[in-house]
mmCIF file of C-alpha atoms and ligand atoms in Angstrom:
data_model
loop_
_atom_site.group_PDB
_atom_site.id
_atom_site.type_symbol
_atom_site.label_atom_id
_atom_site.label_comp_id
_atom_site.label_asym_id
_atom_site.label_seq_id
_atom_site.Cartn_x
_atom_site.Cartn_y
_atom_site.Cartn_z
ATOM 1 C CA MET A 1 -6.180 18.306 -12.349
ATOM 2 C CA THR A 2 -4.328 15.830 -13.797
ATOM 3 C CA ALA A 3 -6.543 11.660 -12.812
ATOM 4 C CA ARG A 4 -4.469 9.762 -10.281
ATOM 5 C CA GLN A 5 -3.288 6.242 -11.434
ATOM 6 C CA PRO A 6 -4.304 3.259 -10.075
ATOM 7 C CA LEU A 7 -2.181 1.657 -7.409
ATOM 8 C CA ALA A 8 -2.888 -2.368 -6.848
ATOM 9 C CA LEU A 9 -0.271 -3.627 -4.742
ATOM 10 C CA GLY A 10 -0.616 -7.126 -3.186
ATOM 11 C CA ASN A 11 1.245 -7.558 0.361
ATOM 12 C CA TRP A 12 2.645 -11.197 0.505
ATOM 13 C CA LYS A 13 2.949 -10.590 3.592
ATOM 14 C CA MET A 14 4.931 -13.982 5.672
ATOM 15 C CA ASN A 15 4.353 -16.524 3.462
ATOM 16 C CA GLY A 16 6.029 -17.686 -0.082
ATOM 17 C CA ASP A 17 8.790 -19.787 -0.743
ATOM 18 C CA MET A 18 11.286 -19.446 -4.793
ATOM 19 C CA VAL A 19 9.331 -21.749 -5.722
ATOM 20 C CA ALA A 20 6.277 -20.576 -4.717
ATOM 21 C CA ASN A 21 6.911 -16.856 -5.754
ATOM 22 C CA GLU A 22 8.477 -17.655 -9.327
ATOM 23 C CA GLN A 23 4.992 -19.811 -9.959
ATOM 24 C CA LEU A 24 3.465 -16.552 -8.482
ATOM 25 C CA MET A 25 5.181 -14.315 -10.462
ATOM 26 C CA SER A 26 6.351 -15.263 -13.436
ATOM 27 C CA GLY A 27 1.613 -16.547 -14.156
ATOM 28 C CA LEU A 28 0.632 -12.621 -13.869
ATOM 29 C CA LEU A 29 3.419 -11.457 -15.137
ATOM 30 C CA GLU A 30 1.938 -14.034 -18.292
ATOM 31 C CA SER A 31 -2.205 -12.552 -16.897
ATOM 32 C CA SER A 32 -1.122 -8.701 -16.145
ATOM 33 C CA ALA A 33 2.089 -7.085 -18.353
ATOM 34 C CA GLY A 34 -0.096 -6.455 -20.570
ATOM 35 C CA LEU A 35 -2.233 -4.430 -18.799
ATOM 36 C CA LEU A 36 0.932 -2.131 -16.821
ATOM 37 C CA SER A 37 2.625 -1.369 -20.195
ATOM 38 C CA ALA A 38 -0.626 0.844 -21.127
ATOM 39 C CA GLY A 39 1.204 2.879 -18.011
ATOM 40 C CA GLY A 40 -2.081 3.525 -16.975
ATOM 41 C CA LEU A 41 -2.084 1.566 -14.072
ATOM 42 C CA GLN A 42 0.440 1.184 -11.421
ATOM 43 C CA ALA A 43 1.102 -2.349 -10.067
ATOM 44 C CA GLY A 44 4.097 -4.208 -7.262
ATOM 45 C CA PHE A 45 3.971 -6.672 -4.738
ATOM 46 C CA ALA A 46 5.749 -5.787 -0.954
ATOM 47 C CA VAL A 47 7.583 -9.320 -0.397
ATOM 48 C CA PRO A 48 9.339 -10.459 2.796
ATOM 49 C CA ALA A 49 12.991 -9.269 3.016
ATOM 50 C CA PRO A 50 14.430 -12.141 1.950
ATOM 51 C CA TYR A 51 13.118 -12.324 -1.371
ATOM 52 C CA LEU A 52 13.609 -8.938 -2.459
ATOM 53 C CA PHE A 53 16.854 -9.995 -4.302
ATOM 54 C CA GLN A 54 14.460 -12.612 -6.205
ATOM 55 C CA ALA A 55 11.926 -9.937 -6.065
ATOM 56 C CA ALA A 56 14.157 -7.684 -7.727
ATOM 57 C CA VAL A 57 15.891 -9.791 -10.983
ATOM 58 C CA ARG A 58 12.520 -11.293 -11.963
ATOM 59 C CA LEU A 59 10.384 -7.832 -11.881
ATOM 60 C CA LYS A 60 12.996 -5.879 -13.220
ATOM 61 C CA GLY A 61 12.439 -3.895 -16.590
ATOM 62 C CA THR A 62 8.881 -6.010 -16.731
ATOM 63 C CA GLY A 63 7.345 -2.746 -15.454
ATOM 64 C CA PHE A 64 4.989 -3.994 -12.118
ATOM 65 C CA LEU A 65 6.490 -2.674 -9.448
ATOM 66 C CA TRP A 66 8.701 -4.832 -6.165
ATOM 67 C CA GLY A 67 8.340 -3.136 -2.562
ATOM 68 C CA ALA A 68 9.397 -3.435 1.631
ATOM 69 C CA GLN A 69 6.642 -4.516 3.750
ATOM 70 C CA ASP A 70 8.765 -2.493 6.672
ATOM 71 C CA CYS A 71 12.234 -0.793 7.635
ATOM 72 C CA SER A 72 14.166 0.551 10.404
ATOM 73 C CA ASP A 73 13.722 4.671 10.713
ATOM 74 C CA GLN A 74 17.668 4.259 11.388
ATOM 75 C CA PRO A 75 20.348 4.344 8.910
ATOM 76 C CA LYS A 76 22.691 1.497 10.534
ATOM 77 C CA GLY A 77 23.806 0.361 13.274
ATOM 78 C CA ALA A 78 23.131 -2.291 16.380
ATOM 79 C CA PHE A 79 19.792 -2.518 15.139
ATOM 80 C CA THR A 80 19.437 -6.770 15.148
ATOM 81 C CA GLY A 81 17.333 -7.615 12.100
ATOM 82 C CA GLU A 82 16.198 -4.391 11.668
ATOM 83 C CA VAL A 83 16.869 -3.413 7.587
ATOM 84 C CA SER A 84 17.924 0.061 6.959
ATOM 85 C CA THR A 85 16.483 1.848 3.597
ATOM 86 C CA ALA A 86 19.637 1.869 2.206
ATOM 87 C CA MET A 87 19.970 -1.232 2.473
ATOM 88 C CA LEU A 88 15.892 -1.419 0.765
ATOM 89 C CA GLN A 89 17.710 0.619 -2.251
ATOM 90 C CA ASP A 90 20.898 -1.593 -2.724
ATOM 91 C CA PHE A 91 17.946 -3.574 -4.420
ATOM 92 C CA GLU A 92 15.864 -1.089 -6.280
ATOM 93 C CA VAL A 93 12.559 -0.899 -3.885
ATOM 94 C CA ASN A 94 10.017 1.160 -5.656
ATOM 95 C CA PHE A 95 7.518 1.446 -2.862
ATOM 96 C CA CYS A 96 7.829 -0.365 1.307
ATOM 97 C CA LEU A 97 4.346 -0.076 3.628
ATOM 98 C CA VAL A 98 4.342 2.009 6.760
ATOM 99 C CA GLY A 99 3.004 1.579 9.750
ATOM 100 C CA HIS A 100 0.688 -2.302 8.565
ATOM 101 C CA SER A 101 -1.239 -2.652 11.256
ATOM 102 C CA GLU A 102 -0.131 -6.132 12.426
ATOM 103 C CA ARG A 103 3.868 -3.953 13.055
ATOM 104 C CA ARG A 104 1.319 -1.832 15.217
ATOM 105 C CA ALA A 105 -0.017 -4.100 16.528
ATOM 106 C CA ARG A 106 2.507 -7.661 17.220
ATOM 107 C CA HIS A 107 5.522 -5.138 17.199
ATOM 108 C CA GLN A 108 3.762 -1.152 19.423
ATOM 109 C CA GLU A 109 5.034 0.339 16.307
ATOM 110 C CA THR A 110 4.017 3.995 18.166
ATOM 111 C CA ASP A 111 3.043 7.365 15.530
ATOM 112 C CA ALA A 112 6.128 8.840 16.102
ATOM 113 C CA GLN A 113 8.193 5.687 14.751
ATOM 114 C CA ILE A 114 6.102 5.271 12.464
ATOM 115 C CA ALA A 115 6.981 8.965 10.899
ATOM 116 C CA ALA A 116 10.220 8.266 11.492
ATOM 117 C CA LYS A 117 9.984 5.572 9.216
ATOM 118 C CA LEU A 118 8.457 7.775 6.557
ATOM 119 C CA GLN A 119 10.893 10.019 6.347
ATOM 120 C CA ALA A 120 13.923 7.319 6.553
ATOM 121 C CA LEU A 121 12.230 6.720 3.249
ATOM 122 C CA LEU A 122 11.129 10.202 1.709
ATOM 123 C CA SER A 123 14.712 10.569 1.608
ATOM 124 C CA ALA A 124 15.861 7.348 0.044
ATOM 125 C CA ASN A 125 13.578 8.173 -2.982
ATOM 126 C CA ILE A 126 11.521 5.313 -1.868
ATOM 127 C CA LEU A 127 8.038 5.495 -2.177
ATOM 128 C CA PRO A 128 5.948 5.456 1.223
ATOM 129 C CA VAL A 129 2.757 3.356 1.884
ATOM 130 C CA LEU A 130 1.053 4.296 4.974
ATOM 131 C CA CYS A 131 -1.636 2.333 6.381
ATOM 132 C CA VAL A 132 -4.057 3.585 7.821
ATOM 133 C CA GLY A 133 -7.412 2.195 10.055
ATOM 134 C CA GLU A 134 -9.659 1.672 13.278
ATOM 135 C CA SER A 135 -10.378 -1.622 14.646
ATOM 136 C CA LEU A 136 -14.022 -2.528 15.596
ATOM 137 C CA ALA A 137 -14.932 -1.286 19.154
ATOM 138 C CA GLN A 138 -14.043 1.804 17.517
ATOM 139 C CA ARG A 139 -15.898 1.674 15.057
ATOM 140 C CA GLU A 140 -18.278 0.762 16.685
ATOM 141 C CA ALA A 141 -18.273 3.669 19.246
ATOM 142 C CA GLY A 142 -18.292 6.086 16.006
ATOM 143 C CA GLN A 143 -14.244 7.203 16.198
ATOM 144 C CA ALA A 144 -13.100 5.246 13.368
ATOM 145 C CA ALA A 145 -12.836 8.946 11.256
ATOM 146 C CA GLU A 146 -11.088 10.644 14.111
ATOM 147 C CA VAL A 147 -8.917 7.255 14.577
ATOM 148 C CA VAL A 148 -8.122 6.786 10.911
ATOM 149 C CA CYS A 149 -7.610 10.640 10.110
ATOM 150 C CA GLY A 150 -5.183 10.778 13.863
ATOM 151 C CA GLN A 151 -3.438 8.508 12.689
ATOM 152 C CA VAL A 152 -2.414 9.981 9.100
ATOM 153 C CA LYS A 153 -1.700 13.480 10.515
ATOM 154 C CA ALA A 154 0.127 11.681 13.677
ATOM 155 C CA ALA A 155 2.361 10.928 10.912
ATOM 156 C CA LEU A 156 2.473 13.017 8.168
ATOM 157 C CA LYS A 157 2.746 16.431 10.121
ATOM 158 C CA GLY A 158 6.023 18.889 9.370
ATOM 159 C CA LEU A 159 6.595 17.148 5.496
ATOM 160 C CA SER A 160 6.481 19.556 2.818
ATOM 161 C CA ALA A 161 3.569 19.762 0.157
ATOM 162 C CA ASP A 162 6.040 18.271 -2.176
ATOM 163 C CA GLN A 163 7.239 15.012 -0.197
ATOM 164 C CA LEU A 164 2.950 14.673 0.675
ATOM 165 C CA THR A 165 3.015 14.254 -3.843
ATOM 166 C CA ARG A 166 5.768 11.381 -3.030
ATOM 167 C CA LEU A 167 3.500 9.045 -0.465
ATOM 168 C CA ALA A 168 0.167 7.423 -0.517
ATOM 169 C CA VAL A 169 -2.577 6.294 1.932
ATOM 170 C CA ALA A 170 -3.683 3.150 2.368
ATOM 171 C CA TYR A 171 -6.831 3.076 4.971
ATOM 172 C CA GLU A 172 -7.505 -0.407 6.189
ATOM 173 C CA PRO A 173 -9.786 -1.470 8.832
ATOM 174 C CA ILE A 174 -8.240 -4.298 11.326
ATOM 175 C CA TRP A 175 -11.848 -5.482 11.302
ATOM 176 C CA ALA A 176 -11.828 -6.366 7.628
ATOM 177 C CA ILE A 177 -7.921 -7.071 6.889
ATOM 178 C CA GLY A 178 -7.615 -10.594 6.513
ATOM 179 C CA THR A 179 -11.369 -11.746 8.039
ATOM 180 C CA GLY A 180 -13.314 -12.253 4.666
ATOM 181 C CA LYS A 181 -15.266 -8.410 5.676
ATOM 182 C CA THR A 182 -14.783 -5.921 3.328
ATOM 183 C CA ALA A 183 -15.954 -2.585 3.456
ATOM 184 C CA SER A 184 -18.824 -1.638 2.420
ATOM 185 C CA ALA A 185 -18.008 0.632 -1.184
ATOM 186 C CA ASP A 186 -19.963 3.646 0.743
ATOM 187 C CA ASP A 187 -18.621 3.035 3.104
ATOM 188 C CA ALA A 188 -14.870 3.445 2.711
ATOM 189 C CA GLN A 189 -15.899 5.186 0.001
ATOM 190 C CA ALA A 190 -16.712 8.021 3.051
ATOM 191 C CA MET A 191 -13.410 7.548 4.789
ATOM 192 C CA HIS A 192 -10.711 7.637 1.955
ATOM 193 C CA ALA A 193 -12.754 11.520 1.305
ATOM 194 C CA GLN A 194 -12.070 11.777 5.795
ATOM 195 C CA ILE A 195 -8.435 11.487 4.780
ATOM 196 C CA ARG A 196 -8.807 13.041 1.742
ATOM 197 C CA GLY A 197 -10.118 16.141 4.113
ATOM 198 C CA ALA A 198 -7.125 15.587 6.262
ATOM 199 C CA LEU A 199 -4.588 15.609 3.596
ATOM 200 C CA ALA A 200 -6.401 18.963 2.795
ATOM 201 C CA GLY A 201 -5.606 20.160 5.789
ATOM 202 C CA LEU A 202 -2.221 19.389 6.021
ATOM 203 C CA HIS A 203 -1.308 21.595 2.348
ATOM 204 C CA PRO A 204 -4.549 21.683 0.543
ATOM 205 C CA GLN A 205 -3.100 22.429 -2.638
ATOM 206 C CA VAL A 206 -1.952 18.626 -2.709
ATOM 207 C CA ALA A 207 -4.448 17.218 -1.632
ATOM 208 C CA ASN A 208 -6.206 15.901 -4.211
ATOM 209 C CA GLN A 209 -2.582 14.352 -5.676
ATOM 210 C CA VAL A 210 -2.108 11.908 -2.679
ATOM 211 C CA ARG A 211 -3.253 8.321 -4.161
ATOM 212 C CA ILE A 212 -5.315 6.379 -1.326
ATOM 213 C CA LEU A 213 -5.760 2.349 -1.595
ATOM 214 C CA TYR A 214 -8.289 0.793 0.310
ATOM 215 C CA GLY A 215 -6.951 -2.709 2.166
ATOM 216 C CA GLY A 216 -9.129 -5.300 4.005
ATOM 217 C CA SER A 217 -10.478 -8.263 2.391
ATOM 218 C CA VAL A 218 -10.184 -6.944 -0.832
ATOM 219 C CA LYS A 219 -10.729 -9.751 -4.342
ATOM 220 C CA ALA A 220 -11.390 -10.077 -7.769
ATOM 221 C CA SER A 221 -15.377 -9.945 -7.011
ATOM 222 C CA ASN A 222 -14.846 -7.344 -4.475
ATOM 223 C CA SER A 223 -12.273 -4.529 -6.512
ATOM 224 C CA GLN A 224 -14.120 -3.649 -9.036
ATOM 225 C CA GLU A 225 -16.864 -1.763 -7.012
ATOM 226 C CA LEU A 226 -14.590 -0.607 -4.653
ATOM 227 C CA PHE A 227 -12.605 0.757 -7.917
ATOM 228 C CA ALA A 228 -15.329 2.764 -8.884
ATOM 229 C CA GLN A 229 -15.515 4.567 -6.449
ATOM 230 C CA PRO A 230 -14.756 8.261 -6.070
ATOM 231 C CA ASP A 231 -11.859 8.253 -4.352
ATOM 232 C CA ILE A 232 -10.592 4.921 -3.734
ATOM 233 C CA ASP A 233 -6.867 4.934 -5.882
ATOM 234 C CA GLY A 234 -6.744 1.385 -5.777
ATOM 235 C CA GLY A 235 -6.617 -1.770 -3.782
ATOM 236 C CA LEU A 236 -3.808 -2.660 -1.258
ATOM 237 C CA VAL A 237 -4.379 -6.560 -0.675
ATOM 238 C CA GLY A 238 -3.322 -9.784 1.300
ATOM 239 C CA GLY A 239 -5.157 -13.244 1.201
ATOM 240 C CA ALA A 240 -5.928 -12.828 -2.575
ATOM 241 C CA SER A 241 -2.500 -11.521 -3.996
ATOM 242 C CA LEU A 242 -1.600 -15.158 -3.048
ATOM 243 C CA ASP A 243 -3.522 -16.374 -5.046
ATOM 244 C CA MET A 244 -2.725 -15.169 -9.813
ATOM 245 C CA ALA A 245 -6.479 -15.820 -10.867
ATOM 246 C CA ASP A 246 -7.692 -13.231 -7.923
ATOM 247 C CA MET A 247 -4.685 -10.876 -8.351
ATOM 248 C CA SER A 248 -5.582 -10.414 -11.915
ATOM 249 C CA GLY A 249 -9.176 -9.826 -11.642
ATOM 250 C CA ILE A 250 -7.824 -7.132 -9.256
ATOM 251 C CA LEU A 251 -5.765 -5.881 -11.725
ATOM 252 C CA GLN A 252 -8.610 -5.769 -14.248
ATOM 253 C CA ALA A 253 -10.688 -3.540 -12.453
ATOM 254 C CA ALA A 254 -7.367 -0.989 -11.861
ATOM 255 C CA HIS A 255 -7.072 -1.111 -15.088
ATOM 256 C CA GLN A 256 -10.490 -0.784 -15.688
ATOM 257 C CA ARG A 257 -10.735 2.394 -13.419
ATOM 258 C CA ALA A 258 -7.710 4.298 -15.827
ATOM 259 C CA GLY A 259 -9.910 3.325 -18.634
ATOM 260 C CA ARG A 260 -12.757 5.480 -16.509
ATOM 261 C CA LEU A 261 -9.540 8.450 -16.067
ATOM 262 C CA GLY A 262 -8.801 8.577 -19.219
ATOM 263 C CA LEU A 263 -5.129 7.585 -18.758
ATOM 264 C CA LEU A 264 -5.213 4.561 -21.076
HETATM 265 C C1 PEP B 1 -3.200 -6.392 4.273
HETATM 266 O O1 PEP B 1 -2.827 -7.278 5.686
HETATM 267 O O2 PEP B 1 -2.968 -5.454 4.153
HETATM 268 C C2 PEP B 1 -4.672 -6.496 4.272
HETATM 269 C C3 PEP B 1 -5.589 -5.797 2.948
HETATM 270 O O3 PEP B 1 -5.324 -7.845 3.808
HETATM 271 P P1 PEP B 1 -6.187 -9.561 3.612
HETATM 272 O O4 PEP B 1 -5.955 -8.347 2.293
HETATM 273 O O5 PEP B 1 -5.779 -10.537 3.399
HETATM 274 O O6 PEP B 1 -7.850 -8.684 3.812
#
């Protein structure tokens, strides 16, 4: 089996401006572009849509990926405020988050809409990063695995084995997002193994190829332990991705995982 290439993605959410983005990107290029040149890991940023052009210009040819935080499930037309996958292609976007819990909660995104967005991204050859995760109430009620695997199956059912290899999943327990609370490495690993089981239920022959990222208060200080787990293939990083030093440390941890997997 070929090892899964570690993937560390920042999610800037609704933060940044032209000046701050430039400082963050140039700082990270200086500290970490060398880690990417060996080809053992992938890293990038999901930026607010107005800054896709800035990210594309700044990051093209550097090894860093750039992505969007959401897309429309519709190709074009009267959908005020939405951004199509064709528009993302214009900015050579590499990946796009889908079903982030902030969008599920604030915009009432349904499993059906998330599945349709995912299809649109696959058709546009943009890597979808499907975000799934349970609330604290669901975890305390012992429903975490059922909820998370249910979200995975609802979004991915009907995809071919080949399509499954062209996406990533991010497990982001809602209670850990932006709260400073992180799932323990053991708990996160246990859920990642369950997600991989759900993927195997869809297409057993490729489940081992799909990258499953952990998200929820990932920082430089906890990334080593998280990325040492067998099924944690990297991270989706919110708050810490806005801090140059923290994100550099997280990229170091992903690089070390690539080394342990023999990818460097
Ligand atoms: C996120 O929103 O994807 C996230 C993981 O945020 P944070 O790292 O701030 O918890």
